[in-house]
Amino acid sequence: MKFVGIEIQQNRIRDSIEEHIKRVLKHGRYINGPEVKELEEQLSSYVNVQYALGVSSGTDALLMSLMAFDIDPGDGIFTTSFSFIASVEMVHLLKATPILIDIDPHTFNIDTQKLEQTIKRTIKENKIRPRGIISVDLFGQTADYDEINRIAKKYHLFVIEDAAQSFGASYKGEKACSLADVATTSFYPTKPLGCYGDGGMIFTNNKALYKKLISIREHGQGKDQYDNVRIGINGRLDTIQASILLTKLKLLDEEMNMRQRVAERYNKLLKDLVEVPYVRDCNRPAWALYSVMHPKRDEIINILKSKGIPTMIYYPKPLHLQRVFQNSGYREGDFSVSEEIAKRIFSLPMHPYLQEKEQEEICRSLNDLN
């Protein structure tokens, strides 16, 4: 049984992928080739934003977005305590201060009530200058952007939507990656829309910010590559990866529907065995992962492993407890929801091609615990 099922999808579209790659080999424009621009245009249209910029990874997309907002030492960026390290890591790289927020116990996304409370406290303490919010759409379900954007406007903050796991999802009828000042996503191979290497995309409706991001992507380029007007990075998306994504994009809506059916089957089969994912009525997740909870998680994982069923734990240790941040002033007990979720959560196989009989096998294995 496959946890993600990349090979199954590849077998379905291999001829088309190889044809797209051959076109790149023929024209030889491996950097900034026409496929990159075509992908940017198609994805901006798909998401319904004005500008999309192909970049080297989802992590670099976060870094470049923060750079575009001129983040400096002394600036504070509010983000979630329960996520992959990249969102906090990029803030540290720019010598700014990540200010962590606990999560909603149901959606696992940033708790908006605690977000506003922390912003108020930070302003009152007057030690760190609040600048922005990075909201992570965890496991493919978008955060509460109406409330996040309301808070941001109230306190004059920008919002970055970290949609690394939610491309293809929607919130109140609007696509993920269209819900904030800037949105970033990842095309890591296991994502709902993934390439065969690293890649990412930045989305915005702000023309001035978009032009700045183009410069940052090319080493701070001005009128040409030897005119440098700011500090930037080498953040380009490879043409071959763009060509692969163009092929896979044709399947995305179909695969989103397939993922939804897989999730619905899981919900029905597992509702009495584990705590299944909670989805807000206004959301349609991308189902990048199907994550459940149980107090006997480790015992369950061992049972499934003995039957050849793969699992993963995202994330076993919240960010405030990571050793690299031990001098950040946070300690165990500061974010009780994140800490409790981290002890019970684990992810089951999830991909569009997961068969009903495979899901029934997982259900039977879980029944062995009782």
GROMACS .gro file of C-alpha atoms in nm:
model
  370
    1MET     CA    1   0.000   0.000   0.000
    2LYS     CA    2   0.132   0.345  -0.095
    3PHE     CA    3   0.121   0.638   0.146
    4VAL     CA    4   0.109   0.901  -0.131
    5GLY     CA    5   0.081   0.716  -0.463
    6ILE     CA    6   0.307   0.928  -0.685
    7GLU     CA    7   0.398   0.625  -0.896
    8ILE     CA    8   0.033   0.546  -0.972
    9GLN     CA    9  -0.029   0.896  -1.103
   10GLN     CA   10   0.298   0.892  -1.299
   11ASN     CA   11   0.205   0.570  -1.477
   12ARG     CA   12  -0.120   0.734  -1.587
   13ILE     CA   13   0.048   1.040  -1.747
   14ARG     CA   14   0.403   0.924  -1.817
   15ASP     CA   15   0.381   0.962  -2.195
   16SER     CA   16   0.257   1.322  -2.162
   17ILE     CA   17   0.526   1.409  -1.906
   18GLU     CA   18   0.801   1.269  -2.126
   19GLU     CA   19   0.668   1.463  -2.424
   20HIS     CA   20   0.673   1.789  -2.225
   21ILE     CA   21   1.027   1.721  -2.107
   22LYS     CA   22   1.139   1.649  -2.464
   23ARG     CA   23   1.008   1.991  -2.569
   24VAL     CA   24   1.226   2.155  -2.305
   25LEU     CA   25   1.526   1.951  -2.418
   26LYS     CA   26   1.459   2.061  -2.774
   27HIS     CA   27   1.440   2.436  -2.710
   28GLY     CA   28   1.711   2.426  -2.440
   29ARG     CA   29   1.580   2.713  -2.226
   30TYR     CA   30   1.627   2.536  -1.896
   31ILE     CA   31   1.608   2.860  -1.695
   32ASN     CA   32   1.312   3.096  -1.744
   33GLY     CA   33   1.185   2.892  -2.036
   34PRO     CA   34   0.839   2.948  -2.189
   35GLU     CA   35   0.685   2.673  -1.974
   36VAL     CA   36   0.752   2.876  -1.660
   37LYS     CA   37   0.554   3.173  -1.792
   38GLU     CA   38   0.278   2.944  -1.918
   39LEU     CA   39   0.250   2.781  -1.577
   40GLU     CA   40   0.239   3.119  -1.401
   41GLU     CA   41  -0.043   3.232  -1.629
   42GLN     CA   42  -0.242   2.912  -1.585
   43LEU     CA   43  -0.207   2.907  -1.208
   44SER     CA   44  -0.292   3.276  -1.163
   45SER     CA   45  -0.607   3.210  -1.365
   46TYR     CA   46  -0.685   2.893  -1.167
   47VAL     CA   47  -0.651   3.071  -0.834
   48ASN     CA   48  -0.809   3.393  -0.969
   49VAL     CA   49  -0.533   3.637  -0.876
   50GLN     CA   50  -0.353   3.880  -1.103
   51TYR     CA   51   0.006   3.766  -1.056
   52ALA     CA   52   0.185   3.435  -1.002
   53LEU     CA   53   0.561   3.390  -0.981
   54GLY     CA   54   0.730   3.052  -1.015
   55VAL     CA   55   1.006   3.000  -0.759
   56SER     CA   56   1.252   2.735  -0.648
   57SER     CA   57   1.059   2.594  -0.349
   58GLY     CA   58   0.780   2.666  -0.106
   59THR     CA   59   1.041   2.762   0.153
   60ASP     CA   60   1.201   3.015  -0.080
   61ALA     CA   61   0.853   3.146  -0.158
   62LEU     CA   62   0.813   3.232   0.211
   63LEU     CA   63   1.158   3.386   0.232
   64MET     CA   64   1.108   3.599  -0.078
   65SER     CA   65   0.767   3.716   0.038
   66LEU     CA   66   0.908   3.831   0.370
   67MET     CA   67   1.194   4.004   0.186
   68ALA     CA   68   0.942   4.185  -0.032
   69PHE     CA   69   0.785   4.332   0.281
   70ASP     CA   70   1.131   4.457   0.391
   71ILE     CA   71   1.140   4.258   0.714
   72ASP     CA   72   1.410   4.386   0.949
   73PRO     CA   73   1.556   4.291   1.289
   74GLY     CA   74   1.309   4.402   1.553
   75ASP     CA   75   1.008   4.308   1.342
   76GLY     CA   76   0.765   4.050   1.477
   77ILE     CA   77   0.588   3.790   1.261
   78PHE     CA   78   0.296   3.601   1.412
   79THR     CA   79   0.260   3.238   1.308
   80THR     CA   80   0.146   2.898   1.429
   81SER     CA   81   0.322   2.679   1.683
   82PHE     CA   82   0.216   2.357   1.506
   83SER     CA   83   0.364   2.328   1.158
   84PHE     CA   84   0.675   2.250   0.958
   85ILE     CA   85   0.977   2.457   1.054
   86ALA     CA   86   0.997   2.660   0.730
   87SER     CA   87   0.756   2.938   0.829
   88VAL     CA   88   0.953   3.013   1.148
   89GLU     CA   89   1.291   2.938   0.993
   90MET     CA   90   1.254   3.207   0.725
   91VAL     CA   91   1.168   3.470   0.987
   92HIS     CA   92   1.483   3.380   1.179
   93LEU     CA   93   1.696   3.399   0.865
   94LEU     CA   94   1.594   3.763   0.825
   95LYS     CA   95   1.682   3.831   1.193
   96ALA     CA   96   1.321   3.909   1.275
   97THR     CA   97   1.127   3.751   1.562
   98PRO     CA   98   0.867   3.477   1.514
   99ILE     CA   99   0.586   3.513   1.768
  100LEU     CA  100   0.410   3.180   1.804
  101ILE     CA  101   0.037   3.125   1.847
  102ASP     CA  102  -0.142   2.811   1.962
  103ILE     CA  103  -0.383   2.631   1.729
  104ASP     CA  104  -0.754   2.569   1.707
  105PRO     CA  105  -0.810   2.221   1.860
  106HIS     CA  106  -1.042   2.120   1.576
  107THR     CA  107  -0.888   2.248   1.252
  108PHE     CA  108  -0.525   2.265   1.379
  109ASN     CA  109  -0.493   2.605   1.210
  110ILE     CA  110  -0.397   2.923   1.393
  111ASP     CA  111  -0.634   3.017   1.676
  112THR     CA  112  -0.760   3.360   1.572
  113GLN     CA  113  -0.874   3.459   1.921
  114LYS     CA  114  -0.528   3.385   2.061
  115LEU     CA  115  -0.375   3.560   1.762
  116GLU     CA  116  -0.546   3.889   1.846
  117GLN     CA  117  -0.469   3.851   2.217
  118THR     CA  118  -0.100   3.801   2.139
  119ILE     CA  119  -0.090   4.098   1.902
  120LYS     CA  120  -0.241   4.319   2.174
  121ARG     CA  121   0.009   4.195   2.430
  122THR     CA  122   0.302   4.250   2.192
  123ILE     CA  123   0.192   4.607   2.122
  124LYS     CA  124   0.151   4.676   2.494
  125GLU     CA  125   0.497   4.536   2.578
  126ASN     CA  126   0.649   4.756   2.303
  127LYS     CA  127   0.964   4.543   2.264
  128ILE     CA  128   0.896   4.399   1.920
  129ARG     CA  129   0.737   4.582   1.627
  130PRO     CA  130   0.439   4.379   1.490
  131ARG     CA  131   0.466   4.356   1.111
  132GLY     CA  132   0.284   4.057   0.972
  133ILE     CA  133   0.111   3.721   1.002
  134ILE     CA  134   0.203   3.392   0.836
  135SER     CA  135  -0.102   3.167   0.848
  136VAL     CA  136  -0.048   2.800   0.761
  137ASP     CA  137  -0.324   2.599   0.592
  138LEU     CA  138  -0.245   2.277   0.774
  139PHE     CA  139  -0.311   1.937   0.613
  140GLY     CA  140  -0.490   2.107   0.322
  141GLN     CA  141  -0.766   2.297   0.506
  142THR     CA  142  -0.752   2.675   0.481
  143ALA     CA  143  -0.744   2.887   0.793
  144ASP     CA  144  -1.015   3.141   0.883
  145TYR     CA  145  -0.903   3.420   0.652
  146ASP     CA  146  -1.198   3.651   0.704
  147GLU     CA  147  -1.104   3.676   1.069
  148ILE     CA  148  -0.728   3.677   1.008
  149ASN     CA  149  -0.757   3.957   0.752
  150ARG     CA  150  -0.988   4.153   0.982
  151ILE     CA  151  -0.731   4.133   1.262
  152ALA     CA  152  -0.447   4.222   1.026
  153LYS     CA  153  -0.629   4.530   0.897
  154LYS     CA  154  -0.710   4.642   1.250
  155TYR     CA  155  -0.344   4.632   1.355
  156HIS     CA  156  -0.191   4.733   1.020
  157LEU     CA  157  -0.023   4.398   0.950
  158PHE     CA  158   0.032   4.212   0.624
  159VAL     CA  159  -0.081   3.850   0.582
  160ILE     CA  160   0.104   3.570   0.406
  161GLU     CA  161  -0.102   3.260   0.332
  162ASP     CA  162   0.125   2.957   0.359
  163ALA     CA  163  -0.066   2.725   0.128
  164ALA     CA  164   0.207   2.463   0.092
  165GLN     CA  165  -0.050   2.192   0.171
  166SER     CA  166  -0.370   2.354   0.044
  167PHE     CA  167  -0.331   2.424  -0.327
  168GLY     CA  168  -0.662   2.321  -0.483
  169ALA     CA  169  -0.862   2.382  -0.164
  170SER     CA  170  -1.127   2.651  -0.124
  171TYR     CA  171  -1.262   2.880   0.148
  172LYS     CA  172  -1.612   3.028   0.115
  173GLY     CA  173  -1.596   2.962  -0.258
  174GLU     CA  174  -1.255   3.126  -0.307
  175LYS     CA  175  -0.945   2.927  -0.400
  176ALA     CA  176  -0.655   2.880  -0.163
  177CYS     CA  177  -0.367   3.112  -0.261
  178SER     CA  178  -0.610   3.400  -0.317
  179LEU     CA  179  -0.695   3.469   0.046
  180ALA     CA  180  -0.424   3.707   0.171
  181ASP     CA  181  -0.191   3.988   0.064
  182VAL     CA  182   0.053   3.724  -0.059
  183ALA     CA  183   0.019   3.348  -0.081
  184THR     CA  184   0.287   3.084  -0.120
  185THR     CA  185   0.267   2.720  -0.215
  186SER     CA  186   0.500   2.425  -0.259
  187PHE     CA  187   0.532   2.179  -0.547
  188TYR     CA  188   0.727   1.924  -0.344
  189PRO     CA  189   0.653   1.584  -0.503
  190THR     CA  190   0.407   1.471  -0.233
  191LYS     CA  191   0.188   1.784  -0.251
  192PRO     CA  192  -0.157   1.778  -0.418
  193LEU     CA  193   0.009   1.948  -0.716
  194GLY     CA  194   0.370   1.834  -0.707
  195CYS     CA  195   0.663   1.826  -0.947
  196TYR     CA  196   0.955   1.581  -0.954
  197GLY     CA  197   1.191   1.794  -0.750
  198ASP     CA  198   1.163   2.124  -0.564
  199GLY     CA  199   0.941   2.407  -0.679
  200GLY     CA  200   0.696   2.668  -0.554
  201MET     CA  201   0.480   2.964  -0.649
  202ILE     CA  202   0.396   3.307  -0.505
  203PHE     CA  203   0.058   3.472  -0.568
  204THR     CA  204  -0.053   3.832  -0.520
  205ASN     CA  205  -0.282   4.102  -0.657
  206ASN     CA  206  -0.033   4.375  -0.565
  207LYS     CA  207   0.153   4.486  -0.881
  208ALA     CA  208   0.429   4.673  -0.698
  209LEU     CA  209   0.494   4.372  -0.474
  210TYR     CA  210   0.496   4.140  -0.776
  211LYS     CA  211   0.760   4.350  -0.955
  212LYS     CA  212   0.969   4.354  -0.639
  213LEU     CA  213   0.942   3.975  -0.613
  214ILE     CA  214   1.062   3.937  -0.972
  215SER     CA  215   1.373   4.135  -0.877
  216ILE     CA  216   1.428   3.937  -0.556
  217ARG     CA  217   1.399   3.610  -0.748
  218GLU     CA  218   1.686   3.719  -0.975
  219HIS     CA  219   1.950   3.829  -0.722
  220GLY     CA  220   1.786   4.171  -0.677
  221GLN     CA  221   1.808   4.243  -1.048
  222GLY     CA  222   1.723   4.586  -1.189
  223LYS     CA  223   1.721   4.660  -1.562
  224ASP     CA  224   1.949   4.361  -1.632
  225GLN     CA  225   2.141   4.086  -1.452
  226TYR     CA  226   2.435   4.316  -1.379
  227ASP     CA  227   2.222   4.595  -1.237
  228ASN     CA  228   2.147   4.495  -0.879
  229VAL     CA  229   1.907   4.726  -0.695
  230ARG     CA  230   1.846   4.516  -0.381
  231ILE     CA  231   1.958   4.198  -0.209
  232GLY     CA  232   1.785   3.896  -0.358
  233ILE     CA  233   1.836   3.524  -0.405
  234ASN     CA  234   1.853   3.270  -0.685
  235GLY     CA  235   1.492   3.168  -0.651
  236ARG     CA  236   1.389   3.054  -0.998
  237LEU     CA  237   1.166   2.760  -1.089
  238ASP     CA  238   1.335   2.519  -1.334
  239THR     CA  239   1.173   2.494  -1.677
  240ILE     CA  240   1.160   2.113  -1.668
  241GLN     CA  241   0.971   2.121  -1.338
  242ALA     CA  242   0.730   2.377  -1.484
  243SER     CA  243   0.669   2.146  -1.781
  244ILE     CA  244   0.587   1.857  -1.546
  245LEU     CA  245   0.347   2.075  -1.349
  246LEU     CA  246   0.168   2.181  -1.668
  247THR     CA  247   0.097   1.815  -1.738
  248LYS     CA  248  -0.020   1.740  -1.385
  249LEU     CA  249  -0.234   2.054  -1.362
  250LYS     CA  250  -0.473   1.900  -1.617
  251LEU     CA  251  -0.558   1.633  -1.359
  252LEU     CA  252  -0.590   1.860  -1.058
  253ASP     CA  253  -0.967   1.918  -1.042
  254GLU     CA  254  -1.038   1.552  -1.109
  255GLU     CA  255  -0.789   1.448  -0.842
  256MET     CA  256  -0.935   1.698  -0.595
  257ASN     CA  257  -1.271   1.525  -0.636
  258MET     CA  258  -1.106   1.185  -0.599
  259ARG     CA  259  -0.932   1.297  -0.279
  260GLN     CA  260  -1.265   1.419  -0.145
  261ARG     CA  261  -1.422   1.078  -0.208
  262VAL     CA  262  -1.132   0.904  -0.035
  263ALA     CA  263  -1.172   1.135   0.266
  264GLU     CA  264  -1.548   1.074   0.280
  265ARG     CA  265  -1.493   0.697   0.277
  266TYR     CA  266  -1.237   0.730   0.555
  267ASN     CA  267  -1.477   0.942   0.760
  268LYS     CA  268  -1.749   0.681   0.729
  269LEU     CA  269  -1.524   0.383   0.800
  270LEU     CA  270  -1.323   0.534   1.086
  271LYS     CA  271  -1.566   0.759   1.274
  272ASP     CA  272  -1.609   0.506   1.557
  273LEU     CA  273  -1.243   0.404   1.572
  274VAL     CA  274  -1.042   0.729   1.578
  275GLU     CA  275  -1.107   1.102   1.588
  276VAL     CA  276  -1.149   1.188   1.220
  277PRO     CA  277  -1.066   1.534   1.074
  278TYR     CA  278  -1.298   1.823   1.146
  279VAL     CA  279  -1.382   2.037   0.842
  280ARG     CA  280  -1.554   2.373   0.869
  281ASP     CA  281  -1.869   2.406   0.656
  282CYS     CA  282  -1.713   2.691   0.456
  283ASN     CA  283  -1.406   2.486   0.363
  284ARG     CA  284  -1.326   2.227   0.100
  285PRO     CA  285  -0.981   2.089   0.186
  286ALA     CA  286  -0.719   1.976  -0.063
  287TRP     CA  287  -0.665   1.666   0.156
  288ALA     CA  288  -0.289   1.683   0.124
  289LEU     CA  289  -0.293   1.458   0.430
  290TYR     CA  290  -0.558   1.262   0.615
  291SER     CA  291  -0.470   1.302   0.983
  292VAL     CA  292  -0.656   1.136   1.269
  293MET     CA  293  -0.610   1.123   1.645
  294HIS     CA  294  -0.612   0.850   1.908
  295PRO     CA  295  -0.467   0.830   2.262
  296LYS     CA  296  -0.308   0.494   2.172
  297ARG     CA  297  -0.141   0.630   1.859
  298ASP     CA  298   0.187   0.443   1.890
  299GLU     CA  299   0.010   0.112   1.946
  300ILE     CA  300  -0.204   0.172   1.638
  301ILE     CA  301   0.096   0.263   1.426
  302ASN     CA  302   0.270  -0.059   1.527
  303ILE     CA  303  -0.036  -0.265   1.436
  304LEU     CA  304  -0.063  -0.098   1.096
  305LYS     CA  305   0.310  -0.137   1.034
  306SER     CA  306   0.289  -0.511   1.105
  307LYS     CA  307   0.032  -0.533   0.826
  308GLY     CA  308   0.234  -0.331   0.577
  309ILE     CA  309   0.026  -0.016   0.611
  310PRO     CA  310   0.237   0.303   0.616
  311THR     CA  311   0.171   0.595   0.848
  312MET     CA  312   0.340   0.926   0.930
  313ILE     CA  313   0.332   1.165   1.224
  314TYR     CA  314   0.297   1.535   1.136
  315TYR     CA  315   0.423   1.689   1.365
  316PRO     CA  316   0.561   1.501   1.667
  317LYS     CA  317   0.715   1.809   1.829
  318PRO     CA  318   0.568   2.162   1.813
  319LEU     CA  319   0.800   2.439   1.698
  320HIS     CA  320   0.843   2.598   2.039
  321LEU     CA  321   0.994   2.273   2.169
  322GLN     CA  322   1.245   2.227   1.887
  323ARG     CA  323   1.602   2.234   2.012
  324VAL     CA  324   1.704   2.499   1.758
  325PHE     CA  325   1.463   2.746   1.924
  326GLN     CA  326   1.552   2.664   2.286
  327ASN     CA  327   1.670   3.021   2.342
  328SER     CA  328   1.354   3.182   2.207
  329GLY     CA  329   1.192   3.211   2.548
  330TYR     CA  330   0.929   2.943   2.497
  331ARG     CA  331   0.899   2.633   2.714
  332GLU     CA  332   0.687   2.324   2.756
  333GLY     CA  333   0.332   2.412   2.854
  334ASP     CA  334   0.323   2.743   2.665
  335PHE     CA  335   0.104   2.603   2.385
  336SER     CA  336  -0.103   2.331   2.543
  337VAL     CA  337  -0.324   2.255   2.241
  338SER     CA  338  -0.029   2.207   2.007
  339GLU     CA  339   0.146   1.988   2.262
  340GLU     CA  340  -0.160   1.771   2.320
  341ILE     CA  341  -0.236   1.730   1.949
  342ALA     CA  342   0.127   1.634   1.882
  343LYS     CA  343   0.092   1.339   2.120
  344ARG     CA  344  -0.214   1.191   1.950
  345ILE     CA  345  -0.206   1.280   1.581
  346PHE     CA  346  -0.094   1.059   1.292
  347SER     CA  347  -0.163   1.040   0.919
  348LEU     CA  348  -0.296   0.752   0.713
  349PRO     CA  349  -0.234   0.683   0.343
  350MET     CA  350  -0.400   0.954   0.132
  351HIS     CA  351  -0.394   1.000  -0.242
  352PRO     CA  352  -0.650   1.015  -0.525
  353TYR     CA  353  -0.594   0.653  -0.628
  354LEU     CA  354  -0.642   0.490  -0.288
  355GLN     CA  355  -0.887   0.205  -0.336
  356GLU     CA  356  -1.190   0.134  -0.120
  357LYS     CA  357  -1.060  -0.216  -0.044
  358GLU     CA  358  -0.736  -0.063   0.084
  359GLN     CA  359  -0.928   0.169   0.313
  360GLU     CA  360  -1.137  -0.124   0.438
  361GLU     CA  361  -0.812  -0.309   0.515
  362ILE     CA  362  -0.696  -0.013   0.726
  363CYS     CA  363  -1.030  -0.012   0.908
  364ARG     CA  364  -1.007  -0.386   0.984
  365SER     CA  365  -0.655  -0.338   1.117
  366LEU     CA  366  -0.769  -0.058   1.346
  367ASN     CA  367  -1.043  -0.285   1.477
  368ASP     CA  368  -0.769  -0.515   1.607
  369LEU     CA  369  -0.699  -0.257   1.874
  370ASN     CA  370  -1.041  -0.316   2.033
   0.00000   0.00000   0.00000
